[in-house]
């Protein structure tokens, strides 16, 4: 297994043009390239930094501030927005942060990348507290220490039982903050392989100034994942069931976002893994994992910790790479299922698409078009074996995605090779994947709120083979835009 040390916006073929504008519909700051020494070079990051600017990974777009990056998908040159400078954290800062709770870590990280000129610190703290207020665990995340050095960081204690809740609930709070200030409306368009759609819906349902359109791959996500989306009957939630896989449903979304004038006219945005606000919050996972698993922060150099990241579109991996660059001494080991395009890229330089996306037990990772690099591929057989072994040794039930990471841990343990402490990220609860639990010949105690989904009314518009998916999506966006204009005109001055 190879550690990851860089992120990339590389994708097969050409990235689509972006809805991002030079100044944007949000009056976001845009600036010429800076002059003089950078804050990182001058050692200013342990003091209060100035405005944090964001630049395209392809280097051909104007830089923008956090607000602009939040409301943008791809940059105009087809790249992804990333911070122009990464804060370099001192040993003393790391020691101080090691004592913080997970929500407090998120606050500290966000304050570095957003800045008080956009969101004052008291407001930022309130937004993050509000974002995590509905999580089931009082610590938001929880580290389970199991046999044979297995540490599992549970990132699934949000409403939809998946780690996507953590970043999307914060992103939604940031959206609401800026939209209320600007008195604007957005339509969020999301393509999902399973978990992103439900978490995005949960984060914005009922919001007056946000409509959300979700395209889900009919028959390619679990029944529970689908019900978490189709049973939300709020007026601002619009779900389409696509007769295709997660890569195929992305095509009409890319086509719509390629029409920059249409995007600007209707205030469209995406909350998929390319959105910087999501990557930002996910950086905290890696800091928290390190602080909970490092044996001591009193040694020099600081001891390494290995973080195993199961990934599909590689947003969590990108967050880990950024944490590394900020000075966190972690080694990233990244695991995928049999849809192994990233693994093939790292091992053999093969970034070609397979003929088809293979349905697997870890369905949220059934993606070929990812945004970063990885190095370990795990089969369905290894997934079920890992789930069974973990239960036998610990009476601890893994979801299939978590099992992808834990499989990498067991491979190292069985080789009896010395290694640093290791933390496996657990992105979802097994309760969302009863099919995989049955395949592993295990039993599941399903939470009552998930059982209740079976008895709720559903609403989902089909996108069938032969339909013009792009036209259906454009028509829906235009209708929502007209409805908002009507509501806005009737608002009191």
PDB file of C-alpha atoms in Angstrom, residues 371-480:
ATOM      1  CA  UNK A 371     -10.861  13.686  -8.330  1.00  0.00           C
ATOM      2  CA  UNK A 372      -7.710  12.298  -6.702  1.00  0.00           C
ATOM      3  CA  UNK A 373      -5.400   9.261  -6.444  1.00  0.00           C
ATOM      4  CA  UNK A 374      -5.530   6.011  -4.471  1.00  0.00           C
ATOM      5  CA  UNK A 375      -3.674   2.737  -4.150  1.00  0.00           C
ATOM      6  CA  UNK A 376      -5.601  -0.275  -2.806  1.00  0.00           C
ATOM      7  CA  UNK A 377      -8.436  -2.243  -4.411  1.00  0.00           C
ATOM      8  CA  UNK A 378     -10.715  -4.548  -2.387  1.00  0.00           C
ATOM      9  CA  UNK A 379     -13.084  -7.165  -3.837  1.00  0.00           C
ATOM     10  CA  UNK A 380     -16.630  -7.955  -2.696  1.00  0.00           C
ATOM     11  CA  UNK A 381     -15.363 -11.253  -1.297  1.00  0.00           C
ATOM     12  CA  UNK A 382     -12.766  -9.437   0.798  1.00  0.00           C
ATOM     13  CA  UNK A 383     -15.437  -6.993   1.976  1.00  0.00           C
ATOM     14  CA  UNK A 384     -17.733  -9.739   3.326  1.00  0.00           C
ATOM     15  CA  UNK A 385     -14.799 -11.636   4.835  1.00  0.00           C
ATOM     16  CA  UNK A 386     -13.662  -8.482   6.609  1.00  0.00           C
ATOM     17  CA  UNK A 387     -17.162  -7.796   7.935  1.00  0.00           C
ATOM     18  CA  UNK A 388     -17.322 -11.345   9.275  1.00  0.00           C
ATOM     19  CA  UNK A 389     -13.858 -11.242  10.837  1.00  0.00           C
ATOM     20  CA  UNK A 390     -14.476  -7.915  12.539  1.00  0.00           C
ATOM     21  CA  UNK A 391     -17.716  -9.224  14.015  1.00  0.00           C
ATOM     22  CA  UNK A 392     -16.101 -12.459  15.160  1.00  0.00           C
ATOM     23  CA  UNK A 393     -13.169 -10.688  16.831  1.00  0.00           C
ATOM     24  CA  UNK A 394     -14.974  -7.646  18.240  1.00  0.00           C
ATOM     25  CA  UNK A 395     -18.759  -8.079  17.865  1.00  0.00           C
ATOM     26  CA  UNK A 396     -18.512  -4.872  15.862  1.00  0.00           C
ATOM     27  CA  UNK A 397     -20.541  -4.523  12.666  1.00  0.00           C
ATOM     28  CA  UNK A 398     -18.915  -2.686   9.747  1.00  0.00           C
ATOM     29  CA  UNK A 399     -20.663  -1.216   6.746  1.00  0.00           C
ATOM     30  CA  UNK A 400     -19.195  -2.469   3.431  1.00  0.00           C
ATOM     31  CA  UNK A 401     -17.364   0.834   2.834  1.00  0.00           C
ATOM     32  CA  UNK A 402     -15.764   0.744   6.272  1.00  0.00           C
ATOM     33  CA  UNK A 403     -14.836  -2.884   5.557  1.00  0.00           C
ATOM     34  CA  UNK A 404     -12.853  -1.724   2.517  1.00  0.00           C
ATOM     35  CA  UNK A 405     -10.625   0.280   4.879  1.00  0.00           C
ATOM     36  CA  UNK A 406     -10.469  -2.391   7.590  1.00  0.00           C
ATOM     37  CA  UNK A 407      -9.499  -5.000   4.981  1.00  0.00           C
ATOM     38  CA  UNK A 408      -6.316  -2.988   4.390  1.00  0.00           C
ATOM     39  CA  UNK A 409      -5.638  -3.034   8.133  1.00  0.00           C
ATOM     40  CA  UNK A 410      -6.076  -6.805   8.347  1.00  0.00           C
ATOM     41  CA  UNK A 411      -3.695  -7.328   5.419  1.00  0.00           C
ATOM     42  CA  UNK A 412      -0.989  -5.470   7.334  1.00  0.00           C
ATOM     43  CA  UNK A 413      -1.742  -7.283  10.581  1.00  0.00           C
ATOM     44  CA  UNK A 414      -1.587 -10.698   8.888  1.00  0.00           C
ATOM     45  CA  UNK A 415       1.795  -9.860   7.365  1.00  0.00           C
ATOM     46  CA  UNK A 416       3.042  -9.087  10.877  1.00  0.00           C
ATOM     47  CA  UNK A 417       4.896  -6.060   9.603  1.00  0.00           C
ATOM     48  CA  UNK A 418       5.696  -3.228  12.026  1.00  0.00           C
ATOM     49  CA  UNK A 419       3.687  -0.100  11.331  1.00  0.00           C
ATOM     50  CA  UNK A 420       2.658   3.135  13.033  1.00  0.00           C
ATOM     51  CA  UNK A 421      -0.729   3.396  14.746  1.00  0.00           C
ATOM     52  CA  UNK A 422      -3.489   3.075  12.191  1.00  0.00           C
ATOM     53  CA  UNK A 423      -6.978   4.616  12.026  1.00  0.00           C
ATOM     54  CA  UNK A 424      -9.625   3.392   9.584  1.00  0.00           C
ATOM     55  CA  UNK A 425     -12.268   5.925   8.599  1.00  0.00           C
ATOM     56  CA  UNK A 426     -15.810   4.493   8.786  1.00  0.00           C
ATOM     57  CA  UNK A 427     -17.998   6.521   6.403  1.00  0.00           C
ATOM     58  CA  UNK A 428     -21.375   4.922   7.061  1.00  0.00           C
ATOM     59  CA  UNK A 429     -23.380   2.789   9.443  1.00  0.00           C
ATOM     60  CA  UNK A 430     -24.038  -0.844   8.582  1.00  0.00           C
ATOM     61  CA  UNK A 431     -27.725  -0.053   9.147  1.00  0.00           C
ATOM     62  CA  UNK A 432     -27.849   1.521   5.662  1.00  0.00           C
ATOM     63  CA  UNK A 433     -26.611  -1.648   3.955  1.00  0.00           C
ATOM     64  CA  UNK A 434     -28.695  -4.660   5.060  1.00  0.00           C
ATOM     65  CA  UNK A 435     -27.987  -6.403   1.738  1.00  0.00           C
ATOM     66  CA  UNK A 436     -24.253  -6.393   2.450  1.00  0.00           C
ATOM     67  CA  UNK A 437     -24.815  -7.501   6.036  1.00  0.00           C
ATOM     68  CA  UNK A 438     -26.833 -10.479   4.793  1.00  0.00           C
ATOM     69  CA  UNK A 439     -24.140 -11.273   2.212  1.00  0.00           C
ATOM     70  CA  UNK A 440     -21.656 -11.459   5.091  1.00  0.00           C
ATOM     71  CA  UNK A 441     -24.076 -13.847   6.888  1.00  0.00           C
ATOM     72  CA  UNK A 442     -24.516 -11.441   9.773  1.00  0.00           C
ATOM     73  CA  UNK A 443     -27.611  -9.968  11.414  1.00  0.00           C
ATOM     74  CA  UNK A 444     -28.529  -6.345  11.810  1.00  0.00           C
ATOM     75  CA  UNK A 445     -30.384  -4.447  14.520  1.00  0.00           C
ATOM     76  CA  UNK A 446     -32.000  -1.764  12.378  1.00  0.00           C
ATOM     77  CA  UNK A 447     -32.710   1.622  14.049  1.00  0.00           C
ATOM     78  CA  UNK A 448     -36.377   2.557  14.377  1.00  0.00           C
ATOM     79  CA  UNK A 449     -36.075   5.679  12.219  1.00  0.00           C
ATOM     80  CA  UNK A 450     -34.740   3.594   9.336  1.00  0.00           C
ATOM     81  CA  UNK A 451     -37.486   0.985   9.736  1.00  0.00           C
ATOM     82  CA  UNK A 452     -40.051   3.798   9.622  1.00  0.00           C
ATOM     83  CA  UNK A 453     -38.947   4.745   6.090  1.00  0.00           C
ATOM     84  CA  UNK A 454     -40.746   1.678   4.727  1.00  0.00           C
ATOM     85  CA  UNK A 455     -44.115   3.126   5.727  1.00  0.00           C
ATOM     86  CA  UNK A 456     -43.673   6.676   4.430  1.00  0.00           C
ATOM     87  CA  UNK A 457     -45.093   8.176   1.268  1.00  0.00           C
ATOM     88  CA  UNK A 458     -42.548   8.562  -1.530  1.00  0.00           C
ATOM     89  CA  UNK A 459     -42.118  11.025  -4.392  1.00  0.00           C
ATOM     90  CA  UNK A 460     -39.706  10.460  -7.270  1.00  0.00           C
ATOM     91  CA  UNK A 461     -39.861  11.490 -10.938  1.00  0.00           C
ATOM     92  CA  UNK A 462     -38.515   8.798 -13.288  1.00  0.00           C
ATOM     93  CA  UNK A 463     -35.846   9.562 -15.907  1.00  0.00           C
ATOM     94  CA  UNK A 464     -36.197   6.577 -18.226  1.00  0.00           C
ATOM     95  CA  UNK A 465     -33.912   5.318 -20.940  1.00  0.00           C
ATOM     96  CA  UNK A 466     -34.872   7.199 -24.088  1.00  0.00           C
ATOM     97  CA  UNK A 467     -35.986  10.326 -22.205  1.00  0.00           C
ATOM     98  CA  UNK A 468     -34.087  13.550 -22.787  1.00  0.00           C
ATOM     99  CA  UNK A 469     -32.559  13.799 -19.313  1.00  0.00           C
ATOM    100  CA  UNK A 470     -30.887  17.129 -20.014  1.00  0.00           C
ATOM    101  CA  UNK A 471     -34.151  18.694 -21.202  1.00  0.00           C
ATOM    102  CA  UNK A 472     -36.012  17.350 -18.150  1.00  0.00           C
ATOM    103  CA  UNK A 473     -33.387  18.836 -15.854  1.00  0.00           C
ATOM    104  CA  UNK A 474     -33.366  22.215 -17.629  1.00  0.00           C
ATOM    105  CA  UNK A 475     -37.177  22.404 -17.597  1.00  0.00           C
ATOM    106  CA  UNK A 476     -37.268  21.692 -13.851  1.00  0.00           C
ATOM    107  CA  UNK A 477     -34.656  24.379 -13.162  1.00  0.00           C
ATOM    108  CA  UNK A 478     -36.524  26.938 -15.262  1.00  0.00           C
ATOM    109  CA  UNK A 479     -39.807  26.168 -13.477  1.00  0.00           C
ATOM    110  CA  UNK A 480     -38.185  26.574 -10.056  1.00  0.00           C
TER     111      UNK A 480
END
